[in-house]
Amino acid sequence: MRFFAVICIIKMHKNAFPHDKLDREPFSRPVIDNDDLKPARPGADSGSGLNRREFIRRSGMALAGAAAVSTFVGPRRAYAASAVELTFASAKFYGKQTIAEVVKAFNDSQSKIHVTYKELPPPSSSTEVHQSLVQQLARRNGDPDVFTLDIIWIAEFAAAKWALPLDQYFKDNTGEYFPGMVQACTWQNKLVALPWFVDSGMLYYRKDLGISAPSTWTDLIASAKEAIGSGKVKFGFLWQAKQAEVLVCDLVSFIGSNGGAILQADGKTVSIADAPAVQAVQLMYDLINKEQITPADVLSWDEEPSRRPFTGGEAAFLRNWSYVWKIAQSEAESKVVDEVAVVPLPHFPDKKSAACLGGYQYGINASSKKRDAAVEFVRWMSSPETQLRFATQLGLCPTRAAVFEQPEIGTEQPFMQQLKEVFLGAIPRPVTPKYPQVTLALQSAVSTALTTGKVEESLKSAKQKIDTIVKA
Ligand code: GLC
């Protein structure tokens, strides 16, 4: 009864102060008082050495804090009138929950900040998400205040000064994240994004077909042919060759698995036309045309079109990201529940498996006039509790070492802990502020190579273009 009364009072109060009214109110003072927000931003200052007991203790404090906020009607009413309105733009992710639900949880957890979520296309439409963000950030009008960015845009957004340097807010927290993620969020010695989740390409395969995890591409080809020959599956190996960002992700892992690279670490030496890369792209072509274990349909497939036949029981192997695991285990969406294993991708003889590094981060708009509130929101979004929620509900792999080790991850997403080295050892795509131009050159050249078979010629032309781009 008391709870009901509290809800009513809060609702009445919210109606009295609609957010669109607050939207128009000028930001006149730094509204955030950190002490007031402490109970509502659980774990914001958790350390990387967080053990299980400490993690639970802090989560418990957080829940108690949240409960205290929702029953403590007086201050809540007073705060809401001056709530800071933030806009948050992010690619669309979904699983058992959506980003909108997580944002709502933040809004419900406190009353000083209200975040409006602007949903962008899903991350497989990376180029479109990028375009939309760039158009908004280039206006330098502070909208959106907070955004999420694909790992490949960090250098570009920092060099354009669209992303606010975050050292002064988070320098005491960087030790809580995997060092590689912090490095990926750093540009010219400044932290310009805060890690959200790490993604990595991996190999899914059907245990029930009697095939074992392949270590080399030759093993995979043999098993795929056997599986097709048995009549139990239509396709051997599915991956993504649509002329889109994901093609570059697949490319990185094929080339890396032959010891090659697209661009050397100096950021200037282009090695896309060197022998390891040419052999790798030749293999991509051969999988479709010579070995015929991959359907030519992959030339127009990104993540989801390639995932569906696999979870539909029609394929032996699939290269994809971590989000597929949960879907494969869902009775409603999958015909292969309990029949799927995940392992590192295969490699060339005497070489090592390679995965492409993916994932998204949080950025704060350098033109936002609501920095303190934006920092509080990002802190909450990247907190241990929220990362755990993203992992268990949306299948997004944590970038915080302590969260990664939590038993809930072992129960809900067991492959994450098993493939820790794959996540942490994944290879980045070329790190340069010119990445948007580099990726378009790669997508076009590899697409041509895969449709015409003119592998060496296409890669030589890509090398020329990328040479000009990175040296300009
Ligand atoms: C995944 C990765 C992202 C990549 C995209 C390509 O979402 O996390 O880094 O750019 O796929 O489709």
Coordinates of C-alpha atoms and ligand atoms in Angstrom, one line a residue:
M1 CA 0.0 0.0 0.0
R2 CA 2.7 2.3 1.1
F3 CA 4.7 1.4 -2.1
F4 CA 1.6 2.1 -4.2
A5 CA 1.2 5.5 -2.6
V6 CA 4.8 6.3 -3.3
I7 CA 4.5 5.3 -7.0
C8 CA 1.4 7.5 -7.3
I9 CA 3.2 10.5 -5.8
I10 CA 6.1 10.0 -8.1
K11 CA 3.9 9.7 -11.2
M12 CA 1.9 12.8 -10.2
H13 CA 5.1 14.6 -9.7
K14 CA 6.5 13.5 -13.1
N15 CA 3.3 14.6 -14.8
A16 CA 3.7 18.0 -13.2
F17 CA 7.2 18.4 -14.6
P18 CA 7.1 16.8 -18.1
H19 CA 10.5 16.3 -19.6
D20 CA 9.8 18.3 -22.7
K21 CA 9.3 21.3 -20.5
L22 CA 12.6 20.6 -18.8
D23 CA 14.2 20.2 -22.2
R24 CA 13.7 23.9 -22.9
E25 CA 15.0 25.1 -19.6
P26 CA 18.5 26.5 -20.0
F27 CA 21.2 24.7 -18.1
S28 CA 22.2 27.2 -15.5
R29 CA 24.3 25.5 -13.0
P30 CA 26.2 22.3 -12.4
V31 CA 23.2 20.4 -11.1
I32 CA 25.0 17.2 -10.1
D33 CA 26.1 16.9 -6.5
N34 CA 28.1 13.6 -6.5
D35 CA 27.2 12.8 -2.9
D36 CA 23.5 12.9 -3.7
L37 CA 23.9 10.4 -6.5
K38 CA 26.1 7.9 -4.7
P39 CA 23.4 5.4 -3.8
A40 CA 22.1 5.4 -7.3
R41 CA 25.3 4.8 -9.2
P42 CA 26.3 1.5 -7.8
G43 CA 29.9 0.4 -8.1
A44 CA 31.1 3.5 -9.8
D45 CA 34.3 3.3 -7.9
S46 CA 34.8 -0.4 -7.9
G47 CA 38.4 -1.6 -8.3
S48 CA 39.8 -4.1 -10.7
G49 CA 40.7 -6.4 -7.9
L50 CA 37.0 -6.7 -6.9
N51 CA 36.5 -10.1 -5.5
R52 CA 33.1 -11.9 -5.4
R53 CA 32.3 -10.8 -1.8
E54 CA 33.1 -7.2 -2.5
F55 CA 31.2 -7.3 -5.8
I56 CA 28.1 -8.6 -4.0
R57 CA 28.5 -6.3 -1.1
R58 CA 28.6 -3.3 -3.4
S59 CA 25.8 -4.6 -5.5
G60 CA 23.8 -5.0 -2.3
M61 CA 24.6 -1.5 -1.2
A62 CA 23.4 -0.4 -4.6
L63 CA 20.1 -2.2 -4.3
A64 CA 19.6 -0.8 -0.8
G65 CA 20.5 2.6 -2.2
A66 CA 18.1 2.3 -5.0
A67 CA 15.3 1.2 -2.6
A68 CA 16.1 4.2 -0.4
V69 CA 15.8 6.5 -3.3
S70 CA 12.4 5.1 -4.4
T71 CA 10.9 5.4 -0.9
F72 CA 12.5 8.7 -0.1
V73 CA 9.8 10.8 -1.8
G74 CA 10.7 14.2 -0.4
P75 CA 14.1 14.7 -2.1
R76 CA 13.0 12.9 -5.2
R77 CA 10.3 15.5 -5.8
A78 CA 12.7 18.3 -5.2
Y79 CA 15.3 16.9 -7.6
A80 CA 13.0 16.1 -10.5
A81 CA 12.1 19.7 -11.1
S82 CA 15.7 20.5 -11.9
A83 CA 16.6 17.2 -13.6
V84 CA 19.2 17.6 -16.3
E85 CA 18.0 16.4 -19.6
L86 CA 20.6 14.3 -21.6
T87 CA 20.4 12.8 -25.0
F88 CA 22.1 9.5 -25.7
A89 CA 22.5 8.1 -29.2
S90 CA 23.5 4.5 -29.6
A91 CA 23.3 1.7 -32.2
K92 CA 20.5 -0.7 -31.5
F93 CA 21.4 -3.7 -29.5
Y94 CA 18.9 -6.3 -28.2
G95 CA 18.7 -9.6 -26.4
K96 CA 16.5 -10.4 -23.4
Q97 CA 16.5 -6.6 -22.8
T98 CA 17.1 -3.6 -24.9
I99 CA 19.2 -0.5 -24.5
A100 CA 16.0 1.5 -23.9
E101 CA 15.3 -0.7 -20.9
V102 CA 18.8 -0.2 -19.5
V103 CA 18.5 3.6 -19.9
K104 CA 15.1 3.4 -18.2
A105 CA 16.7 1.7 -15.3
F106 CA 19.2 4.5 -15.0
N107 CA 16.4 7.1 -15.1
D108 CA 14.5 5.2 -12.5
S109 CA 17.6 4.8 -10.2
Q110 CA 17.8 8.5 -9.5
S111 CA 16.0 11.8 -10.2
K112 CA 18.7 14.3 -11.0
I113 CA 19.3 13.3 -14.6
H114 CA 16.8 12.2 -17.3
V115 CA 18.2 10.5 -20.4
T116 CA 16.4 10.3 -23.7
Y117 CA 17.6 7.4 -25.8
K118 CA 17.9 8.0 -29.6
E119 CA 18.1 4.6 -31.2
L120 CA 20.4 4.3 -34.3
P121 CA 20.5 1.3 -36.7
P122 CA 22.0 -1.9 -35.5
P123 CA 25.9 -2.3 -35.4
S124 CA 25.9 -4.4 -38.5
S125 CA 24.9 -1.1 -40.3
S126 CA 28.1 0.3 -39.0
T127 CA 28.5 2.8 -41.9
E128 CA 25.0 4.2 -41.4
V129 CA 25.5 4.5 -37.6
H130 CA 28.8 6.3 -38.3
Q131 CA 27.2 8.7 -40.8
S132 CA 24.4 9.6 -38.5
L133 CA 26.7 10.3 -35.6
V134 CA 29.2 12.3 -37.6
Q135 CA 26.4 14.5 -39.0
Q136 CA 25.2 15.2 -35.5
L137 CA 28.6 15.7 -33.9
A138 CA 29.9 17.9 -36.7
R139 CA 27.2 20.5 -35.8
R140 CA 28.9 20.9 -32.4
N141 CA 25.7 21.8 -30.7
G142 CA 26.0 19.4 -27.8
D143 CA 23.4 16.9 -29.2
P144 CA 23.7 14.0 -28.4
D145 CA 25.4 14.6 -25.1
V146 CA 26.5 11.0 -24.9
F147 CA 27.0 8.4 -27.6
T148 CA 28.4 5.0 -28.1
L149 CA 31.0 4.4 -30.7
D150 CA 32.4 1.5 -32.6
I151 CA 36.0 0.7 -31.7
I152 CA 37.0 1.8 -35.2
W153 CA 35.9 5.4 -34.8
I154 CA 37.9 6.3 -31.7
A155 CA 40.9 7.9 -33.5
E156 CA 38.6 9.8 -35.9
F157 CA 36.3 11.2 -33.2
A158 CA 39.2 12.2 -31.0
A159 CA 41.2 13.8 -33.9
A160 CA 38.1 15.8 -34.9
K161 CA 37.7 16.8 -31.2
W162 CA 34.2 15.5 -31.1
A163 CA 34.9 13.2 -28.2
L164 CA 35.7 14.9 -24.8
P165 CA 38.9 13.7 -23.2
L166 CA 37.9 11.8 -20.1
D167 CA 41.1 11.5 -18.1
Q168 CA 40.1 14.0 -15.5
Y169 CA 36.9 12.1 -14.8
F170 CA 38.1 8.5 -15.1
K171 CA 41.8 8.4 -14.6
D172 CA 41.4 6.6 -11.2
N173 CA 39.2 3.9 -12.9
T174 CA 41.2 2.9 -15.9
G175 CA 42.9 0.0 -13.9
E176 CA 39.5 -1.6 -13.6
Y177 CA 39.3 -2.5 -17.3
F178 CA 41.3 -4.8 -19.4
P179 CA 44.4 -2.9 -20.4
G180 CA 43.9 -3.5 -24.1
M181 CA 40.5 -1.9 -24.0
V182 CA 41.9 1.2 -22.2
Q183 CA 44.6 1.4 -24.9
A184 CA 41.9 1.1 -27.6
C185 CA 40.1 4.0 -26.0
T186 CA 43.2 6.2 -25.9
W187 CA 44.3 8.5 -28.6
Q188 CA 47.5 10.5 -28.5
N189 CA 47.9 9.7 -24.8
K190 CA 44.4 10.9 -23.9
L191 CA 41.5 8.7 -22.8
V192 CA 38.8 9.7 -25.3
A193 CA 36.2 7.0 -24.7
L194 CA 35.2 4.7 -21.8
P195 CA 35.1 0.9 -22.5
W196 CA 31.7 -0.7 -22.8
F197 CA 31.9 -4.2 -24.3
V198 CA 34.5 -6.2 -26.2
D199 CA 33.6 -8.3 -29.2
S200 CA 35.5 -10.8 -31.1
G201 CA 35.0 -13.0 -34.1
M202 CA 34.7 -16.7 -33.3
L203 CA 33.8 -20.0 -34.8
Y204 CA 30.5 -21.7 -34.0
Y205 CA 30.1 -25.4 -34.9
R206 CA 27.7 -28.2 -34.6
K207 CA 28.8 -30.8 -32.0
D208 CA 26.0 -33.2 -32.9
L209 CA 27.4 -33.7 -36.4
G210 CA 30.3 -35.7 -35.1
I211 CA 32.8 -33.1 -36.2
S212 CA 35.6 -31.8 -33.9
A213 CA 36.9 -28.3 -33.5
P214 CA 39.2 -27.6 -36.5
S215 CA 42.6 -26.0 -35.9
T216 CA 43.5 -25.3 -39.5
W217 CA 41.4 -24.1 -42.5
T218 CA 42.3 -27.5 -44.1
D219 CA 40.6 -29.3 -41.2
L220 CA 37.6 -27.0 -41.4
I221 CA 37.2 -27.6 -45.2
A222 CA 37.4 -31.4 -44.7
S223 CA 34.9 -31.4 -41.8
A224 CA 32.5 -29.1 -43.7
K225 CA 32.6 -31.4 -46.8
E226 CA 31.9 -34.4 -44.6
A227 CA 29.0 -32.7 -43.0
I228 CA 27.5 -31.7 -46.3
G229 CA 28.1 -35.2 -47.7
S230 CA 26.2 -36.7 -44.8
G231 CA 23.1 -34.9 -46.0
K232 CA 22.5 -33.5 -42.5
V233 CA 23.3 -29.9 -43.5
K234 CA 23.0 -27.8 -46.6
F235 CA 26.0 -25.5 -45.9
G236 CA 29.5 -26.1 -44.7
F237 CA 30.8 -22.8 -43.5
L238 CA 28.9 -19.5 -43.3
W239 CA 30.6 -16.1 -42.9
Q240 CA 30.0 -12.5 -44.1
A241 CA 31.1 -11.1 -47.4
K242 CA 28.6 -8.3 -47.9
Q243 CA 30.3 -5.0 -49.0
A244 CA 30.0 -3.7 -45.5
E245 CA 32.1 -3.2 -42.3
V246 CA 31.7 -6.9 -41.4
L247 CA 33.6 -7.9 -44.5
V248 CA 36.7 -6.1 -43.2
C249 CA 36.2 -7.9 -39.8
D250 CA 36.3 -11.2 -41.6
L251 CA 39.2 -10.1 -43.7
V252 CA 41.2 -9.2 -40.6
S253 CA 40.8 -12.7 -39.2
F254 CA 41.6 -14.5 -42.4
I255 CA 44.7 -12.4 -43.0
G256 CA 45.8 -12.5 -39.3
S257 CA 45.4 -16.3 -39.4
N258 CA 48.1 -16.3 -42.1
G259 CA 50.4 -14.0 -40.1
G260 CA 49.6 -11.0 -42.2
A261 CA 48.1 -7.6 -41.6
I262 CA 46.3 -4.8 -43.5
L263 CA 48.4 -2.0 -42.1
Q264 CA 51.6 -2.3 -40.1
A265 CA 51.8 -0.9 -36.6
D266 CA 53.5 2.2 -37.8
G267 CA 50.2 3.2 -39.3
K268 CA 51.8 4.0 -42.7
T269 CA 53.0 0.7 -44.2
V270 CA 50.2 -0.9 -46.1
S271 CA 50.6 -4.7 -46.4
I272 CA 47.2 -5.6 -47.9
A273 CA 48.9 -6.7 -51.2
D274 CA 51.7 -8.8 -49.5
A275 CA 51.7 -12.6 -49.9
P276 CA 50.0 -13.5 -46.6
A277 CA 47.0 -11.2 -47.4
V278 CA 46.8 -12.4 -51.0
Q279 CA 46.8 -16.0 -49.9
A280 CA 44.1 -15.3 -47.3
V281 CA 41.8 -13.5 -49.7
Q282 CA 42.4 -16.3 -52.2
L283 CA 41.2 -18.8 -49.5
M284 CA 38.0 -16.7 -49.0
Y285 CA 37.4 -16.9 -52.7
D286 CA 38.1 -20.6 -52.8
L287 CA 35.8 -21.4 -49.9
I288 CA 33.0 -20.3 -52.1
N289 CA 34.2 -21.3 -55.6
K290 CA 36.6 -24.1 -55.4
E291 CA 35.8 -25.9 -52.1
Q292 CA 32.1 -25.0 -52.3
I293 CA 31.6 -25.2 -48.6
T294 CA 30.3 -21.6 -48.5
P295 CA 27.3 -20.5 -50.6
A296 CA 27.8 -17.5 -52.9
D297 CA 24.9 -15.9 -50.9
V298 CA 27.5 -14.8 -48.4
L299 CA 28.4 -12.1 -50.8
S300 CA 25.3 -10.3 -49.8
W301 CA 25.1 -11.4 -46.2
D302 CA 26.1 -9.6 -43.0
E303 CA 25.7 -11.0 -39.5
E304 CA 22.0 -11.9 -39.2
P305 CA 21.5 -13.4 -42.7
S306 CA 24.5 -15.7 -42.0
R307 CA 23.4 -16.5 -38.5
R308 CA 19.8 -17.6 -39.3
P309 CA 20.6 -20.7 -41.4
F310 CA 23.1 -21.8 -38.8
T311 CA 20.7 -21.6 -35.8
G312 CA 18.1 -23.0 -38.2
G313 CA 20.2 -26.2 -38.3
E314 CA 21.3 -25.8 -42.0
A315 CA 25.1 -25.3 -41.5
A316 CA 28.0 -27.0 -39.9
F317 CA 30.2 -23.9 -39.1
L318 CA 29.6 -20.2 -38.7
R319 CA 31.9 -17.3 -38.1
N320 CA 30.1 -14.6 -36.1
W321 CA 30.3 -12.5 -32.9
S322 CA 29.4 -13.4 -29.3
Y323 CA 25.7 -12.4 -29.6
V324 CA 24.9 -15.6 -31.5
W325 CA 25.5 -17.8 -28.4
K326 CA 22.4 -16.8 -26.6
I327 CA 20.2 -17.1 -29.7
A328 CA 21.6 -20.5 -30.4
Q329 CA 20.5 -21.6 -26.9
S330 CA 17.0 -20.1 -27.2
E331 CA 14.2 -22.7 -27.9
A332 CA 12.2 -20.0 -29.6
E333 CA 14.8 -19.0 -32.1
S334 CA 17.1 -22.0 -32.5
K335 CA 16.8 -25.6 -33.8
V336 CA 20.3 -26.4 -32.4
V337 CA 19.9 -25.7 -28.7
D338 CA 22.7 -27.6 -26.8
E339 CA 24.3 -28.7 -30.1
V340 CA 26.6 -25.7 -30.6
A341 CA 30.2 -25.2 -29.5
V342 CA 32.3 -22.0 -29.8
V343 CA 36.0 -22.1 -30.5
P344 CA 38.7 -19.9 -31.9
L345 CA 38.8 -19.5 -35.7
P346 CA 41.1 -21.8 -37.7
H347 CA 44.5 -20.8 -39.1
F348 CA 46.9 -21.5 -41.9
P349 CA 49.5 -24.3 -41.3
D350 CA 52.1 -23.2 -38.7
K351 CA 50.3 -20.0 -38.0
K352 CA 48.0 -18.8 -35.2
S353 CA 44.3 -18.3 -35.0
A354 CA 43.3 -14.6 -35.3
A355 CA 40.1 -12.8 -34.3
C356 CA 39.0 -9.3 -35.3
L357 CA 38.5 -6.9 -32.4
G358 CA 35.0 -5.4 -32.2
G359 CA 32.9 -3.8 -29.6
Y360 CA 31.5 -0.4 -28.7
Q361 CA 32.6 2.3 -26.2
Y362 CA 31.0 5.4 -24.5
G363 CA 31.9 8.9 -25.7
I364 CA 30.9 12.3 -24.3
N365 CA 30.2 15.0 -26.8
A366 CA 33.0 17.7 -26.4
S367 CA 30.3 20.3 -27.2
S368 CA 27.9 19.1 -24.5
K369 CA 27.1 21.7 -21.9
K370 CA 26.0 19.0 -19.4
R371 CA 29.4 17.4 -18.8
D372 CA 28.9 16.5 -15.2
A373 CA 25.6 14.8 -15.8
A374 CA 27.0 13.0 -18.9
V375 CA 29.9 11.8 -16.8
E376 CA 27.6 10.4 -14.2
F377 CA 25.5 8.6 -16.8
V378 CA 28.5 7.1 -18.5
R379 CA 29.9 6.0 -15.1
W380 CA 26.7 4.2 -14.4
M381 CA 26.5 2.6 -17.9
S382 CA 30.0 1.3 -17.5
S383 CA 29.7 0.3 -13.9
P384 CA 30.2 -3.4 -12.8
E385 CA 26.5 -3.9 -12.3
T386 CA 25.5 -2.5 -15.7
Q387 CA 28.2 -4.4 -17.5
L388 CA 27.0 -7.6 -15.8
R389 CA 23.5 -6.8 -16.9
F390 CA 24.6 -6.2 -20.5
A391 CA 26.5 -9.5 -20.5
T392 CA 23.7 -11.7 -19.1
Q393 CA 20.8 -9.9 -20.8
L394 CA 22.3 -8.8 -24.1
G395 CA 25.3 -11.1 -24.6
L396 CA 27.8 -8.2 -24.6
C397 CA 31.1 -9.3 -23.2
P398 CA 32.4 -7.2 -20.2
T399 CA 35.5 -5.0 -20.5
R400 CA 35.9 -5.0 -16.7
A401 CA 38.2 -7.8 -15.4
A402 CA 36.2 -8.3 -12.2
V403 CA 32.9 -8.6 -14.0
F404 CA 34.3 -11.0 -16.5
E405 CA 35.1 -13.4 -13.7
Q406 CA 31.6 -13.4 -12.1
P407 CA 29.9 -16.7 -11.9
E408 CA 26.8 -15.3 -13.6
I409 CA 28.9 -15.0 -16.8
G410 CA 29.9 -18.6 -16.4
T411 CA 26.3 -19.7 -16.2
E412 CA 24.7 -17.4 -18.8
Q413 CA 27.5 -17.1 -21.3
P414 CA 30.0 -19.9 -20.5
F415 CA 32.0 -19.4 -23.7
M416 CA 33.1 -16.0 -22.7
Q417 CA 35.3 -17.2 -19.9
Q418 CA 36.4 -20.2 -21.9
L419 CA 37.4 -17.9 -24.8
K420 CA 39.0 -15.2 -22.7
E421 CA 42.2 -15.3 -24.8
V422 CA 40.2 -14.8 -28.0
F423 CA 38.5 -11.7 -26.6
L424 CA 41.7 -10.2 -25.2
G425 CA 44.0 -11.2 -28.0
A426 CA 41.8 -10.0 -30.9
I427 CA 43.4 -7.9 -33.6
P428 CA 42.2 -4.3 -34.2
R429 CA 41.3 -3.0 -37.6
P430 CA 43.7 -0.3 -38.8
V431 CA 43.9 2.4 -36.1
T432 CA 43.8 5.8 -37.9
P433 CA 41.6 8.9 -38.0
K434 CA 41.2 8.1 -41.7
Y435 CA 39.6 4.7 -41.0
P436 CA 36.2 5.6 -42.7
Q437 CA 38.1 6.0 -46.0
V438 CA 40.3 3.0 -45.4
T439 CA 37.4 0.7 -44.8
L440 CA 35.5 1.8 -47.9
A441 CA 38.6 1.1 -50.0
L442 CA 39.0 -2.3 -48.4
Q443 CA 35.3 -3.2 -48.8
S444 CA 35.3 -2.3 -52.4
A445 CA 38.5 -4.2 -53.3
V446 CA 37.8 -7.4 -51.4
S447 CA 34.3 -7.4 -52.7
T448 CA 35.7 -7.2 -56.3
A449 CA 38.2 -9.9 -55.5
L450 CA 35.5 -12.3 -54.2
T451 CA 33.2 -11.8 -57.1
T452 CA 35.7 -11.7 -60.0
G453 CA 38.5 -13.9 -58.5
K454 CA 41.0 -11.2 -59.5
V455 CA 42.5 -11.3 -56.0
E456 CA 46.0 -10.0 -56.5
E457 CA 44.9 -7.2 -58.9
S458 CA 42.2 -6.0 -56.5
L459 CA 44.5 -6.0 -53.5
K460 CA 47.2 -4.1 -55.4
S461 CA 44.6 -1.4 -56.3
A462 CA 43.5 -1.3 -52.6
K463 CA 47.1 -0.9 -51.5
Q464 CA 47.5 2.1 -53.8
K465 CA 44.3 3.8 -52.5
I466 CA 45.1 3.1 -48.9
D467 CA 48.7 4.4 -49.4
T468 CA 47.3 7.7 -50.6
I469 CA 44.8 7.9 -47.7
V470 CA 47.1 7.2 -44.8
K471 CA 50.0 9.3 -46.2
A472 CA 47.8 12.3 -47.0
Ligands
GLC1 C1 30.1 -5.8 -34.4 C2 31.4 -5.2 -33.8 C3 31.8 -3.9 -34.5 C4 31.9 -4.1 -36.0 C5 30.5 -4.6 -36.5 C6 30.6 -4.8 -38.0 O1 29.1 -5.0 -34.0 O2 31.3 -5.1 -32.5 O3 33.1 -3.5 -34.0 O4 32.2 -2.9 -36.6 O5 30.2 -5.7 -35.9 O6 29.4 -5.3 -38.5

